[in-house]
Short mmCIF file of C-alpha atoms in Angstrom, two decimals:
data_model
loop_
_atom_site.label_atom_id
_atom_site.label_comp_id
_atom_site.label_asym_id
_atom_site.label_seq_id
_atom_site.Cartn_x
_atom_site.Cartn_y
_atom_site.Cartn_z
CA UNK A 28 -22.49 53.94 30.74
CA UNK A 29 -25.10 56.77 30.44
CA UNK A 30 -27.92 56.98 32.84
CA UNK A 31 -30.19 56.26 30.60
CA UNK A 32 -32.44 58.52 32.67
CA UNK A 33 -30.48 61.38 32.76
CA UNK A 34 -28.39 60.53 30.40
CA UNK A 35 -25.59 61.80 32.50
CA UNK A 36 -22.12 60.43 31.45
CA UNK A 37 -20.29 59.88 34.65
CA UNK A 38 -21.86 56.43 36.50
CA UNK A 39 -20.65 54.72 39.97
CA UNK A 40 -20.69 50.93 40.00
CA UNK A 41 -22.76 49.59 42.85
CA UNK A 42 -22.02 46.09 42.75
CA UNK A 43 -20.34 43.64 39.90
CA UNK A 44 -21.60 40.05 39.55
CA UNK A 45 -20.11 37.29 36.91
CA UNK A 46 -22.95 35.24 35.15
CA UNK A 47 -23.90 32.03 35.71
CA UNK A 48 -23.03 30.83 32.63
CA UNK A 49 -19.41 32.54 33.50
CA UNK A 50 -19.51 34.77 30.24
CA UNK A 51 -21.46 37.58 31.24
CA UNK A 52 -21.15 40.42 33.87
CA UNK A 53 -24.09 41.78 35.57
CA UNK A 54 -22.93 46.11 36.78
CA UNK A 55 -25.42 47.23 39.69
CA UNK A 56 -24.95 51.03 38.98
CA UNK A 57 -26.27 54.14 40.29
CA UNK A 58 -26.13 57.69 38.94
CA UNK A 59 -24.75 60.25 40.80
CA UNK A 60 -27.27 63.21 39.30
CA UNK A 61 -29.95 62.10 39.54
CA UNK A 62 -29.38 58.70 42.40
CA UNK A 63 -32.03 56.23 40.30
CA UNK A 64 -30.25 52.47 40.21
CA UNK A 65 -29.95 50.79 36.45
CA UNK A 66 -28.74 47.27 35.72
CA UNK A 67 -26.28 46.63 32.42
CA UNK A 68 -24.92 43.53 31.79
CA UNK A 69 -21.25 43.39 29.40
CA UNK A 70 -20.43 40.04 27.14
CA UNK A 71 -17.69 39.27 24.49
CA UNK A 72 -18.36 38.40 22.02
CA UNK A 73 -16.76 35.36 20.03
CA UNK A 74 -16.71 36.13 16.25
CA UNK A 75 -15.95 33.15 13.41
CA UNK A 76 -14.38 33.92 10.22
CA UNK A 77 -16.67 32.26 7.37
CA UNK A 78 -15.03 30.75 4.49
CA UNK A 79 -15.73 33.49 2.28
CA UNK A 80 -14.45 36.80 4.32
CA UNK A 81 -17.22 38.05 6.20
CA UNK A 82 -17.32 36.56 10.44
CA UNK A 83 -20.59 36.85 12.88
CA UNK A 84 -20.75 36.40 16.52
CA UNK A 85 -20.89 32.58 17.44
CA UNK A 86 -24.38 31.05 17.71
CA UNK A 87 -23.91 27.72 19.99
CA UNK A 88 -27.54 27.05 18.90
CA UNK A 89 -26.26 26.64 14.87
CA UNK A 90 -23.58 24.17 15.59
CA UNK A 91 -26.21 22.32 18.07
CA UNK A 92 -28.72 22.30 15.00
CA UNK A 93 -25.15 20.89 12.45
CA UNK A 94 -25.23 18.37 14.80
CA UNK A 95 -28.45 17.73 15.03
CA UNK A 96 -28.85 16.53 11.51
CA UNK A 97 -26.19 13.82 12.25
CA UNK A 98 -27.75 12.86 15.13
CA UNK A 99 -30.99 12.21 13.40
CA UNK A 100 -32.27 8.69 14.25
CA UNK A 101 -29.86 8.01 16.67
CA UNK A 102 -30.79 7.28 20.79
CA UNK A 103 -29.79 11.46 21.41
CA UNK A 104 -31.44 13.40 23.97
CA UNK A 105 -32.15 17.05 23.42
CA UNK A 106 -29.92 17.67 26.57
CA UNK A 107 -26.50 15.66 24.81
CA UNK A 108 -26.99 18.10 22.69
CA UNK A 109 -27.12 21.03 24.58
CA UNK A 110 -24.52 19.88 26.45
CA UNK A 111 -22.19 19.23 23.48
CA UNK A 112 -23.10 22.64 22.68
CA UNK A 113 -22.06 24.62 25.25
CA UNK A 114 -18.63 22.41 25.42
CA UNK A 115 -17.43 23.31 22.29
CA UNK A 116 -18.26 27.27 23.01
CA UNK A 117 -15.78 26.83 26.34
CA UNK A 118 -13.09 25.60 24.00
CA UNK A 119 -13.15 27.87 21.68
CA UNK A 120 -13.35 31.09 24.34
CA UNK A 121 -10.64 29.04 26.37
CA UNK A 122 -9.12 29.23 23.42
CA UNK A 123 -8.85 33.61 24.31
CA UNK A 124 -8.94 34.57 20.33
CA UNK A 125 -11.40 37.01 19.89
CA UNK A 126 -11.83 35.58 16.19
CA UNK A 127 -11.82 32.26 14.81
CA UNK A 128 -11.77 30.16 11.96
CA UNK A 129 -15.41 28.13 10.79
CA UNK A 130 -12.76 25.18 10.14
CA UNK A 131 -11.83 25.60 14.17
CA UNK A 132 -14.94 24.81 15.18
CA UNK A 133 -15.96 22.17 12.88
CA UNK A 134 -12.80 20.82 14.60
CA UNK A 135 -14.20 21.43 18.01
CA UNK A 136 -16.81 19.69 17.63
CA UNK A 137 -15.24 16.55 16.66
CA UNK A 138 -13.98 15.63 19.96
CA UNK A 139 -17.28 15.98 22.34
CA UNK A 140 -19.31 13.82 19.03
CA UNK A 141 -16.96 11.19 18.60
CA UNK A 142 -17.24 10.48 22.84
CA UNK A 143 -21.42 10.83 22.20
CA UNK A 144 -21.66 8.80 19.17
CA UNK A 145 -19.38 7.56 16.94
CA UNK A 146 -22.50 6.64 14.25
CA UNK A 147 -22.87 10.86 14.25
CA UNK A 148 -19.51 11.88 14.89
CA UNK A 149 -18.57 9.71 11.00
CA UNK A 150 -21.36 11.46 9.18
CA UNK A 151 -20.24 15.43 10.67
CA UNK A 152 -16.82 14.45 9.73
CA UNK A 153 -18.04 13.09 5.84
CA UNK A 154 -19.62 15.93 5.61
CA UNK A 155 -16.89 18.43 7.19
CA UNK A 156 -13.85 16.89 5.78
CA UNK A 157 -14.67 15.78 2.60
CA UNK A 158 -14.66 12.41 2.24
CA UNK A 159 -14.95 10.97 -0.88
CA UNK A 160 -15.28 7.70 -0.88
CA UNK A 161 -15.16 4.79 1.11
CA UNK A 162 -11.50 4.94 1.66
CA UNK A 163 -12.04 8.09 3.50
CA UNK A 164 -14.24 6.24 5.86
CA UNK A 165 -12.63 2.99 6.37
CA UNK A 166 -9.87 5.33 7.01
CA UNK A 167 -11.68 7.10 9.49
CA UNK A 168 -13.63 4.03 10.61
CA UNK A 169 -10.12 2.70 11.73
CA UNK A 170 -9.17 5.33 13.92
CA UNK A 171 -11.58 5.00 15.86
CA UNK A 172 -10.82 1.64 16.43
CA UNK A 173 -7.61 2.19 17.03
CA UNK A 174 -8.05 5.21 19.17
CA UNK A 175 -6.91 7.55 17.04
CA UNK A 176 -8.23 11.59 16.23
CA UNK A 177 -6.80 13.81 13.50
CA UNK A 178 -9.61 16.58 12.46
CA UNK A 179 -7.90 17.90 9.47
CA UNK A 180 -10.70 19.71 7.51
#
């Protein structure tokens, strides 16, 4: 790490703390040349591999936005959506992979969304599982009633 004041390439870590969200590390550093102190924040990056083959950083807000559409008109609070987004991100990061397929993100959403609201779950699943007709809805409803969970995307 270069000192932002004198550009010295060698700095000393004085203090290290994990952030509240658990996904970043805050380090307090000191430069041995100019004796100035500064803070760095280190984070891990989770990439989502799209169907097109491109990759982009995971964005919790994008998950919340997609789920919000499925929840339109339902009695769901914004805090519940934020909690779901955090739960999905924690699930994906706990897998220990640097890159995850977009289909896996969709699957990770289905479980918590089912627990939050069954109607929103059916709406979301109908889009991401490409329901073709009433038979697909009937099958999904039957699984809900029987407590089954099949997330084939």
